[in-house]
GROMACS .gro file of C-alpha atoms in nm:
model
  446
    1UNK     CA    1   1.612  -2.314  -0.745
    2UNK     CA    2   1.454  -1.972  -0.779
    3UNK     CA    3   1.440  -1.928  -0.403
    4UNK     CA    4   1.815  -1.984  -0.368
    5UNK     CA    5   1.890  -1.704  -0.617
    6UNK     CA    6   1.649  -1.469  -0.443
    7UNK     CA    7   1.788  -1.553  -0.099
    8UNK     CA    8   2.145  -1.494  -0.213
    9UNK     CA    9   2.042  -1.150  -0.336
   10UNK     CA   10   1.868  -1.075  -0.003
   11UNK     CA   11   2.169  -1.177   0.201
   12UNK     CA   12   2.395  -0.958  -0.010
   13UNK     CA   13   2.181  -0.646   0.004
   14UNK     CA   14   2.118  -0.686   0.376
   15UNK     CA   15   2.475  -0.574   0.434
   16UNK     CA   16   2.604  -0.380   0.137
   17UNK     CA   17   2.611  -0.005   0.084
   18UNK     CA   18   2.304   0.075  -0.121
   19UNK     CA   19   2.289   0.340  -0.395
   20UNK     CA   20   2.192   0.684  -0.263
   21UNK     CA   21   1.874   0.698  -0.470
   22UNK     CA   22   1.762   0.363  -0.323
   23UNK     CA   23   1.822   0.489   0.031
   24UNK     CA   24   1.622   0.803  -0.050
   25UNK     CA   25   1.327   0.601  -0.176
   26UNK     CA   26   1.340   0.378   0.131
   27UNK     CA   27   1.312   0.690   0.348
   28UNK     CA   28   1.016   0.803   0.137
   29UNK     CA   29   0.856   0.463   0.195
   30UNK     CA   30   0.897   0.486   0.573
   31UNK     CA   31   0.760   0.841   0.585
   32UNK     CA   32   0.463   0.742   0.372
   33UNK     CA   33   0.395   0.432   0.582
   34UNK     CA   34   0.384   0.638   0.899
   35UNK     CA   35   0.154   0.890   0.731
   36UNK     CA   36  -0.092   0.607   0.666
   37UNK     CA   37  -0.044   0.451   1.009
   38UNK     CA   38  -0.117   0.736   1.249
   39UNK     CA   39  -0.473   0.815   1.137
   40UNK     CA   40  -0.535   0.441   1.139
   41UNK     CA   41  -0.476   0.435   1.515
   42UNK     CA   42  -0.799   0.634   1.559
   43UNK     CA   43  -1.030   0.390   1.380
   44UNK     CA   44  -1.115   0.021   1.345
   45UNK     CA   45  -0.963  -0.233   1.350
   46UNK     CA   46  -0.676  -0.073   1.542
   47UNK     CA   47  -0.897   0.021   1.834
   48UNK     CA   48  -1.029  -0.333   1.864
   49UNK     CA   49  -0.685  -0.491   1.822
   50UNK     CA   50  -0.547  -0.272   2.099
   51UNK     CA   51  -0.814  -0.414   2.331
   52UNK     CA   52  -0.782  -0.770   2.201
   53UNK     CA   53  -0.407  -0.776   2.267
   54UNK     CA   54  -0.415  -0.613   2.612
   55UNK     CA   55  -0.252  -0.914   2.778
   56UNK     CA   56   0.041  -0.890   2.535
   57UNK     CA   57   0.109  -0.517   2.567
   58UNK     CA   58   0.371  -0.354   2.787
   59UNK     CA   59   0.625  -0.627   2.719
   60UNK     CA   60   0.914  -0.633   2.472
   61UNK     CA   61   1.086  -0.343   2.298
   62UNK     CA   62   0.879  -0.306   1.981
   63UNK     CA   63   0.655   0.000   1.962
   64UNK     CA   64   0.281  -0.037   1.921
   65UNK     CA   65   0.271   0.296   1.743
   66UNK     CA   66   0.009   0.550   1.842
   67UNK     CA   67  -0.091   0.362   2.158
   68UNK     CA   68   0.210   0.458   2.373
   69UNK     CA   69   0.300   0.100   2.457
   70UNK     CA   70   0.519  -0.186   2.342
   71UNK     CA   71   0.489  -0.556   2.265
   72UNK     CA   72   0.701  -0.844   2.150
   73UNK     CA   73   0.787  -0.810   1.783
   74UNK     CA   74   0.519  -1.033   1.627
   75UNK     CA   75   0.236  -0.865   1.818
   76UNK     CA   76   0.366  -0.518   1.738
   77UNK     CA   77   0.394  -0.613   1.370
   78UNK     CA   78   0.040  -0.758   1.375
   79UNK     CA   79  -0.110  -0.437   1.514
   80UNK     CA   80   0.106  -0.184   1.324
   81UNK     CA   81   0.067  -0.369   0.996
   82UNK     CA   82  -0.311  -0.382   1.028
   83UNK     CA   83  -0.343  -0.022   1.144
   84UNK     CA   84  -0.131   0.113   0.859
   85UNK     CA   85  -0.360  -0.049   0.602
   86UNK     CA   86  -0.687   0.070   0.754
   87UNK     CA   87  -0.736   0.421   0.608
   88UNK     CA   88  -0.627   0.325   0.255
   89UNK     CA   89  -0.342   0.578   0.229
   90UNK     CA   90  -0.059   0.322   0.209
   91UNK     CA   91   0.183   0.272  -0.079
   92UNK     CA   92   0.143   0.049  -0.385
   93UNK     CA   93   0.368  -0.149  -0.616
   94UNK     CA   94   0.153  -0.136  -0.924
   95UNK     CA   95   0.300  -0.429  -1.116
   96UNK     CA   96   0.219  -0.668  -0.830
   97UNK     CA   97  -0.113  -0.508  -0.724
   98UNK     CA   98   0.045  -0.493  -0.380
   99UNK     CA   99   0.089  -0.264  -0.077
  100UNK     CA  100   0.444  -0.349   0.035
  101UNK     CA  101   0.491  -0.095   0.314
  102UNK     CA  102   0.231  -0.232   0.556
  103UNK     CA  103   0.375  -0.584   0.597
  104UNK     CA  104   0.742  -0.514   0.521
  105UNK     CA  105   0.800  -0.200   0.727
  106UNK     CA  106   0.580  -0.316   1.015
  107UNK     CA  107   0.780  -0.638   1.046
  108UNK     CA  108   1.121  -0.480   0.989
  109UNK     CA  109   1.068  -0.200   1.240
  110UNK     CA  110   0.941  -0.437   1.509
  111UNK     CA  111   1.250  -0.657   1.480
  112UNK     CA  112   1.490  -0.363   1.441
  113UNK     CA  113   1.363  -0.214   1.766
  114UNK     CA  114   1.377  -0.544   1.953
  115UNK     CA  115   1.736  -0.595   1.839
  116UNK     CA  116   1.840  -0.230   1.879
  117UNK     CA  117   1.948  -0.196   1.517
  118UNK     CA  118   2.069   0.114   1.337
  119UNK     CA  119   1.850   0.311   1.101
  120UNK     CA  120   2.072   0.207   0.813
  121UNK     CA  121   2.029  -0.161   0.898
  122UNK     CA  122   1.654  -0.101   0.895
  123UNK     CA  123   1.680   0.066   0.554
  124UNK     CA  124   1.871  -0.231   0.411
  125UNK     CA  125   1.612  -0.473   0.546
  126UNK     CA  126   1.322  -0.273   0.407
  127UNK     CA  127   1.484  -0.261   0.064
  128UNK     CA  128   1.539  -0.638   0.068
  129UNK     CA  129   1.177  -0.698   0.171
  130UNK     CA  130   1.043  -0.466  -0.097
  131UNK     CA  131   1.261  -0.606  -0.374
  132UNK     CA  132   1.194  -0.972  -0.308
  133UNK     CA  133   0.820  -0.941  -0.251
  134UNK     CA  134   0.743  -0.695  -0.531
  135UNK     CA  135   0.921  -0.919  -0.780
  136UNK     CA  136   0.748  -1.237  -0.669
  137UNK     CA  137   0.418  -1.048  -0.667
  138UNK     CA  138   0.466  -0.921  -1.021
  139UNK     CA  139   0.565  -1.270  -1.139
  140UNK     CA  140   0.228  -1.422  -1.041
  141UNK     CA  141   0.003  -1.140  -1.168
  142UNK     CA  142  -0.252  -1.072  -1.298
  143UNK     CA  143  -0.408  -1.414  -1.228
  144UNK     CA  144  -0.315  -1.413  -0.858
  145UNK     CA  145  -0.534  -1.108  -0.796
  146UNK     CA  146  -0.848  -1.282  -0.917
  147UNK     CA  147  -0.893  -1.451  -0.580
  148UNK     CA  148  -0.610  -1.333  -0.355
  149UNK     CA  149  -0.511  -1.009  -0.182
  150UNK     CA  150  -0.143  -0.973  -0.266
  151UNK     CA  151  -0.070  -0.773   0.049
  152UNK     CA  152  -0.179  -1.069   0.258
  153UNK     CA  153  -0.003  -1.332   0.049
  154UNK     CA  154   0.317  -1.189  -0.097
  155UNK     CA  155   0.336  -0.957   0.204
  156UNK     CA  156   0.431  -1.261   0.416
  157UNK     CA  157   0.732  -1.316   0.190
  158UNK     CA  158   0.845  -0.954   0.199
  159UNK     CA  159   0.812  -0.934   0.575
  160UNK     CA  160   1.009  -1.256   0.624
  161UNK     CA  161   1.288  -1.140   0.394
  162UNK     CA  162   1.319  -0.812   0.584
  163UNK     CA  163   1.326  -0.990   0.919
  164UNK     CA  164   1.590  -1.238   0.798
  165UNK     CA  165   1.803  -0.944   0.683
  166UNK     CA  166   1.798  -0.812   1.040
  167UNK     CA  167   1.819  -1.140   1.232
  168UNK     CA  168   2.098  -1.292   1.023
  169UNK     CA  169   2.248  -1.027   0.791
  170UNK     CA  170   2.450  -1.180   0.510
  171UNK     CA  171   2.320  -1.533   0.571
  172UNK     CA  172   2.155  -1.667   0.255
  173UNK     CA  173   2.052  -1.993   0.423
  174UNK     CA  174   1.849  -1.814   0.689
  175UNK     CA  175   1.701  -1.586   0.422
  176UNK     CA  176   1.597  -1.888   0.215
  177UNK     CA  177   1.433  -2.072   0.504
  178UNK     CA  178   1.257  -1.760   0.632
  179UNK     CA  179   1.098  -1.695   0.292
  180UNK     CA  180   1.012  -2.064   0.242
  181UNK     CA  181   0.837  -2.090   0.578
  182UNK     CA  182   0.647  -1.763   0.535
  183UNK     CA  183   0.532  -1.858   0.186
  184UNK     CA  184   0.334  -2.157   0.308
  185UNK     CA  185   0.138  -1.924   0.540
  186UNK     CA  186   0.050  -1.681   0.259
  187UNK     CA  187  -0.320  -1.596   0.271
  188UNK     CA  188  -0.580  -1.327   0.212
  189UNK     CA  189  -0.892  -1.360  -0.003
  190UNK     CA  190  -1.045  -1.100  -0.234
  191UNK     CA  191  -1.386  -1.160  -0.080
  192UNK     CA  192  -1.268  -0.955   0.219
  193UNK     CA  193  -1.289  -0.644  -0.003
  194UNK     CA  194  -1.657  -0.691  -0.070
  195UNK     CA  195  -1.818  -0.624   0.264
  196UNK     CA  196  -1.790  -0.386   0.556
  197UNK     CA  197  -1.587  -0.633   0.764
  198UNK     CA  198  -1.249  -0.531   0.907
  199UNK     CA  199  -1.068  -0.830   0.759
  200UNK     CA  200  -0.890  -0.660   0.469
  201UNK     CA  201  -0.670  -0.448   0.696
  202UNK     CA  202  -0.584  -0.756   0.901
  203UNK     CA  203  -0.430  -0.919   0.593
  204UNK     CA  204  -0.139  -0.675   0.618
  205UNK     CA  205  -0.095  -0.732   0.991
  206UNK     CA  206  -0.110  -1.107   0.948
  207UNK     CA  207   0.159  -1.091   0.679
  208UNK     CA  208   0.382  -0.877   0.902
  209UNK     CA  209   0.343  -1.112   1.198
  210UNK     CA  210   0.404  -1.421   0.982
  211UNK     CA  211   0.722  -1.258   0.853
  212UNK     CA  212   0.846  -1.190   1.205
  213UNK     CA  213   0.784  -1.544   1.322
  214UNK     CA  214   0.924  -1.708   1.007
  215UNK     CA  215   1.237  -1.491   1.017
  216UNK     CA  216   1.298  -1.553   1.386
  217UNK     CA  217   1.244  -1.925   1.342
  218UNK     CA  218   1.479  -1.949   1.045
  219UNK     CA  219   1.750  -1.763   1.235
  220UNK     CA  220   1.719  -2.030   1.505
  221UNK     CA  221   1.746  -2.320   1.261
  222UNK     CA  222   1.389  -2.391   1.147
  223UNK     CA  223   1.395  -2.504   0.783
  224UNK     CA  224   1.154  -2.445   0.494
  225UNK     CA  225   1.084  -2.609   0.158
  226UNK     CA  226   1.338  -2.503  -0.104
  227UNK     CA  227   1.102  -2.533  -0.403
  228UNK     CA  228   0.801  -2.373  -0.229
  229UNK     CA  229   0.772  -2.108  -0.502
  230UNK     CA  230   0.781  -2.315  -0.820
  231UNK     CA  231   0.705  -2.667  -0.692
  232UNK     CA  232   0.425  -2.875  -0.842
  233UNK     CA  233   0.192  -2.786  -0.555
  234UNK     CA  234   0.378  -2.476  -0.445
  235UNK     CA  235   0.294  -2.106  -0.430
  236UNK     CA  236   0.267  -2.026  -0.801
  237UNK     CA  237   0.072  -2.340  -0.888
  238UNK     CA  238  -0.174  -2.300  -0.604
  239UNK     CA  239  -0.228  -1.924  -0.604
  240UNK     CA  240  -0.203  -1.825  -0.970
  241UNK     CA  241  -0.228  -1.952  -1.325
  242UNK     CA  242   0.149  -1.987  -1.322
  243UNK     CA  243   0.441  -1.752  -1.274
  244UNK     CA  244   0.681  -1.571  -1.503
  245UNK     CA  245   0.994  -1.608  -1.293
  246UNK     CA  246   1.198  -1.402  -1.539
  247UNK     CA  247   1.013  -1.099  -1.399
  248UNK     CA  248   1.126  -1.189  -1.049
  249UNK     CA  249   1.491  -1.229  -1.139
  250UNK     CA  250   1.554  -0.967  -1.410
  251UNK     CA  251   1.781  -0.692  -1.279
  252UNK     CA  252   1.769  -0.826  -0.923
  253UNK     CA  253   2.015  -0.626  -0.713
  254UNK     CA  254   2.075  -0.377  -0.994
  255UNK     CA  255   1.734  -0.223  -1.071
  256UNK     CA  256   1.526  -0.144  -0.765
  257UNK     CA  257   1.148  -0.159  -0.751
  258UNK     CA  258   1.148   0.055  -0.439
  259UNK     CA  259   1.230   0.348  -0.669
  260UNK     CA  260   0.906   0.280  -0.862
  261UNK     CA  261   0.653   0.280  -0.578
  262UNK     CA  262   0.318   0.457  -0.603
  263UNK     CA  263   0.237   0.686  -0.311
  264UNK     CA  264  -0.132   0.757  -0.276
  265UNK     CA  265  -0.272   1.102  -0.344
  266UNK     CA  266  -0.628   1.003  -0.250
  267UNK     CA  267  -0.759   0.826   0.061
  268UNK     CA  268  -0.937   0.535  -0.104
  269UNK     CA  269  -0.879   0.229  -0.322
  270UNK     CA  270  -0.610   0.283  -0.585
  271UNK     CA  271  -0.834   0.144  -0.858
  272UNK     CA  272  -1.032   0.471  -0.842
  273UNK     CA  273  -0.737   0.708  -0.879
  274UNK     CA  274  -0.707   0.755  -1.254
  275UNK     CA  275  -1.080   0.832  -1.275
  276UNK     CA  276  -1.053   1.085  -0.989
  277UNK     CA  277  -0.749   1.247  -1.149
  278UNK     CA  278  -0.919   1.277  -1.488
  279UNK     CA  279  -1.242   1.420  -1.342
  280UNK     CA  280  -1.060   1.680  -1.133
  281UNK     CA  281  -0.842   1.782  -1.427
  282UNK     CA  282  -1.149   1.835  -1.646
  283UNK     CA  283  -1.312   2.046  -1.376
  284UNK     CA  284  -0.998   2.256  -1.336
  285UNK     CA  285  -0.953   2.303  -1.710
  286UNK     CA  286  -1.313   2.384  -1.797
  287UNK     CA  287  -1.441   2.547  -1.479
  288UNK     CA  288  -1.780   2.376  -1.466
  289UNK     CA  289  -1.974   2.327  -1.143
  290UNK     CA  290  -2.149   2.012  -1.025
  291UNK     CA  291  -2.483   2.175  -1.109
  292UNK     CA  292  -2.370   2.202  -1.473
  293UNK     CA  293  -2.318   1.825  -1.513
  294UNK     CA  294  -2.564   1.618  -1.712
  295UNK     CA  295  -2.372   1.289  -1.708
  296UNK     CA  296  -2.033   1.133  -1.631
  297UNK     CA  297  -1.916   0.833  -1.832
  298UNK     CA  298  -1.610   0.643  -1.710
  299UNK     CA  299  -1.424   0.381  -1.911
  300UNK     CA  300  -1.157   0.191  -1.723
  301UNK     CA  301  -1.000  -0.153  -1.676
  302UNK     CA  302  -1.216  -0.447  -1.572
  303UNK     CA  303  -1.058  -0.502  -1.230
  304UNK     CA  304  -1.138  -0.145  -1.129
  305UNK     CA  305  -1.504  -0.211  -1.201
  306UNK     CA  306  -1.499  -0.552  -1.033
  307UNK     CA  307  -1.349  -0.416  -0.712
  308UNK     CA  308  -1.493  -0.062  -0.698
  309UNK     CA  309  -1.813  -0.070  -0.905
  310UNK     CA  310  -2.043  -0.014  -0.605
  311UNK     CA  311  -2.300   0.257  -0.680
  312UNK     CA  312  -2.466   0.247  -0.338
  313UNK     CA  313  -2.201   0.237  -0.064
  314UNK     CA  314  -2.347   0.261   0.286
  315UNK     CA  315  -2.038   0.265   0.505
  316UNK     CA  316  -1.698   0.435   0.504
  317UNK     CA  317  -1.528   0.112   0.401
  318UNK     CA  318  -1.767   0.054   0.113
  319UNK     CA  319  -1.728   0.415  -0.001
  320UNK     CA  320  -1.350   0.376  -0.016
  321UNK     CA  321  -1.413   0.093  -0.261
  322UNK     CA  322  -1.672   0.280  -0.468
  323UNK     CA  323  -1.546   0.441  -0.786
  324UNK     CA  324  -1.874   0.633  -0.839
  325UNK     CA  325  -1.865   0.770  -0.485
  326UNK     CA  326  -1.499   0.871  -0.507
  327UNK     CA  327  -1.539   1.053  -0.840
  328UNK     CA  328  -1.859   1.225  -0.730
  329UNK     CA  329  -1.695   1.337  -0.405
  330UNK     CA  330  -1.390   1.468  -0.589
  331UNK     CA  331  -1.605   1.676  -0.823
  332UNK     CA  332  -1.825   1.811  -0.545
  333UNK     CA  333  -1.562   1.877  -0.277
  334UNK     CA  334  -1.235   1.903  -0.474
  335UNK     CA  335  -1.054   1.605  -0.319
  336UNK     CA  336  -1.092   1.260  -0.163
  337UNK     CA  337  -0.921   1.272   0.174
  338UNK     CA  338  -1.013   1.137   0.518
  339UNK     CA  339  -1.315   1.364   0.560
  340UNK     CA  340  -1.470   1.212   0.248
  341UNK     CA  341  -1.579   0.910   0.451
  342UNK     CA  342  -1.734   1.078   0.752
  343UNK     CA  343  -2.102   1.039   0.835
  344UNK     CA  344  -2.196   1.382   0.699
  345UNK     CA  345  -2.044   1.317   0.357
  346UNK     CA  346  -2.183   0.965   0.335
  347UNK     CA  347  -2.532   1.106   0.390
  348UNK     CA  348  -2.494   1.406   0.156
  349UNK     CA  349  -2.799   1.399  -0.073
  350UNK     CA  350  -2.645   1.611  -0.349
  351UNK     CA  351  -2.345   1.375  -0.360
  352UNK     CA  352  -2.577   1.076  -0.392
  353UNK     CA  353  -2.765   1.252  -0.672
  354UNK     CA  354  -2.438   1.309  -0.859
  355UNK     CA  355  -2.357   0.937  -0.832
  356UNK     CA  356  -2.674   0.857  -1.029
  357UNK     CA  357  -2.531   1.051  -1.324
  358UNK     CA  358  -2.226   0.822  -1.348
  359UNK     CA  359  -2.193   0.522  -1.576
  360UNK     CA  360  -1.906   0.268  -1.587
  361UNK     CA  361  -1.784   0.063  -1.881
  362UNK     CA  362  -1.486  -0.172  -1.903
  363UNK     CA  363  -1.240  -0.096  -2.182
  364UNK     CA  364  -1.063  -0.394  -2.339
  365UNK     CA  365  -0.738  -0.209  -2.415
  366UNK     CA  366  -0.709  -0.067  -2.064
  367UNK     CA  367  -0.792  -0.408  -1.923
  368UNK     CA  368  -0.512  -0.565  -2.126
  369UNK     CA  369  -0.263  -0.311  -1.984
  370UNK     CA  370  -0.349  -0.391  -1.621
  371UNK     CA  371  -0.161  -0.406  -1.385
  372UNK     CA  372   0.121  -0.212  -1.552
  373UNK     CA  373  -0.111   0.084  -1.616
  374UNK     CA  374  -0.426   0.179  -1.420
  375UNK     CA  375  -0.597   0.394  -1.681
  376UNK     CA  376  -0.932   0.567  -1.715
  377UNK     CA  377  -1.112   0.782  -1.971
  378UNK     CA  378  -1.367   1.020  -1.820
  379UNK     CA  379  -1.623   1.196  -2.037
  380UNK     CA  380  -1.839   1.465  -1.875
  381UNK     CA  381  -2.141   1.592  -2.063
  382UNK     CA  382  -2.272   1.930  -1.950
  383UNK     CA  383  -2.631   2.051  -1.949
  384UNK     CA  384  -2.547   2.300  -2.224
  385UNK     CA  385  -2.476   2.005  -2.455
  386UNK     CA  386  -2.095   2.031  -2.450
  387UNK     CA  387  -1.884   1.726  -2.370
  388UNK     CA  388  -1.528   1.718  -2.241
  389UNK     CA  389  -1.307   1.416  -2.185
  390UNK     CA  390  -0.965   1.322  -2.056
  391UNK     CA  391  -0.765   0.998  -2.076
  392UNK     CA  392  -0.546   0.934  -1.772
  393UNK     CA  393  -0.301   0.659  -1.862
  394UNK     CA  394  -0.142   0.665  -1.516
  395UNK     CA  395  -0.227   0.805  -1.175
  396UNK     CA  396  -0.086   1.096  -0.979
  397UNK     CA  397   0.159   0.927  -0.742
  398UNK     CA  398   0.258   0.655  -0.991
  399UNK     CA  399   0.625   0.633  -1.096
  400UNK     CA  400   0.542   0.829  -1.412
  401UNK     CA  401   0.380   1.109  -1.204
  402UNK     CA  402   0.544   1.076  -0.861
  403UNK     CA  403   0.468   1.278  -0.553
  404UNK     CA  404   0.762   1.504  -0.475
  405UNK     CA  405   0.939   1.494  -0.138
  406UNK     CA  406   0.757   1.817  -0.055
  407UNK     CA  407   0.421   1.662  -0.143
  408UNK     CA  408   0.501   1.361   0.076
  409UNK     CA  409   0.587   1.599   0.359
  410UNK     CA  410   0.253   1.775   0.314
  411UNK     CA  411   0.068   1.442   0.314
  412UNK     CA  412   0.252   1.342   0.633
  413UNK     CA  413   0.163   1.672   0.798
  414UNK     CA  414  -0.203   1.645   0.702
  415UNK     CA  415  -0.240   1.292   0.837
  416UNK     CA  416  -0.003   1.286   1.136
  417UNK     CA  417  -0.029   1.632   1.297
  418UNK     CA  418  -0.393   1.578   1.405
  419UNK     CA  419  -0.279   1.265   1.593
  420UNK     CA  420   0.064   1.359   1.732
  421UNK     CA  421   0.046   1.737   1.737
  422UNK     CA  422   0.262   1.965   1.526
  423UNK     CA  423   0.579   1.960   1.737
  424UNK     CA  424   0.604   1.581   1.767
  425UNK     CA  425   0.506   1.528   1.404
  426UNK     CA  426   0.770   1.773   1.279
  427UNK     CA  427   1.037   1.605   1.491
  428UNK     CA  428   0.945   1.257   1.366
  429UNK     CA  429   0.945   1.377   1.007
  430UNK     CA  430   1.294   1.525   1.055
  431UNK     CA  431   1.414   1.197   1.204
  432UNK     CA  432   1.285   0.987   0.915
  433UNK     CA  433   1.469   1.196   0.657
  434UNK     CA  434   1.784   1.137   0.867
  435UNK     CA  435   1.713   0.780   0.973
  436UNK     CA  436   2.031   0.648   0.814
  437UNK     CA  437   2.222   0.849   1.077
  438UNK     CA  438   2.019   0.731   1.378
  439UNK     CA  439   1.945   0.422   1.585
  440UNK     CA  440   1.587   0.301   1.538
  441UNK     CA  441   1.520   0.334   1.909
  442UNK     CA  442   1.584   0.708   1.886
  443UNK     CA  443   1.270   0.754   1.675
  444UNK     CA  444   0.994   0.950   1.849
  445UNK     CA  445   0.712   0.717   1.747
  446UNK     CA  446   0.479   0.768   2.045
   0.00000   0.00000   0.00000
């Protein structure tokens, strides 16, 4: 059974000494997750969840981060997982079209705090959750993404694996049953992307909470279906056009996907990034102003157009999923960060005028390379008749063009200092880089 092999790997890596580079990338993942989480505490749906869960707060030992309270592990994971996905600055595993940090780290941290685990035990659990879920996610793509949000579906599996690693380190049976139980609760529909509802962020929180409950249950003897992944009416059959399980198993425990994570350089949907990067590069290279632009033609992969082809976004959420808006904002203001989605920018008439100059066209070759490459070709024609173009095969922040540790620090500072203040943010950042030497309950999260 595929699940048995995966569970045996998870049990092994939950206890063993990991390679230094893997530990480093796990620290990067935690720092980046927190950078996405803190600004999310200031907006929906975090604000509403904090109210909705009032009766459950103040109990347990798991931090509800940014709200200066605690909860039992599943509730903390539900809130933290949702909040960390809300401002669209969370990490990506490109091959699986998946944001692993939100469900995996939210679940792992909640359990690690409740069980007073060491920072190194947390790191091991995060690595296990990332490896198992990213591989299963990649195995069922690209067909899975047609209808399902991988962070809500495969995220359940990653969260459960991480929790099993903490609740029963070294126990492959518990790992197997935790994953099996979580898999049957996998959910999250693409339709949630296509309105201004708050549901999309909740997919990540749901996955984190499912992982906590499945892992706790398995550690107490609750069993799951051993062929849930490849069975006739199991995960792959129901939620994809079939799976390539060789992708899931190749190099397992030897080559680590956590070292190939994309960290976001822009505060919006990742399908817009290559177009933003190409447009900004052309502006930097050729020095033109927005007033000089006659037209902007963008060729990219079909999924990018399907998910982000909205030319008339009305709300912040819709704008984060609007490729035309994101590119126009980048050219007019030089970046696409949190302020890009404030009321003033959304109502900017010159920005809206620039959007009307943009055209989108799917490219068959780029479409065929998805999800392994998220490419775009941007051609900008100027009013003087000159045209310039750039082909961005990959995105800034992808494994081929990674953010440096210093750039991650700067991103953390930009997003966390306004919430925590400089002194607390600097202390937390220092702790994360040294988390393998600390207990998780030493972290200054609130």
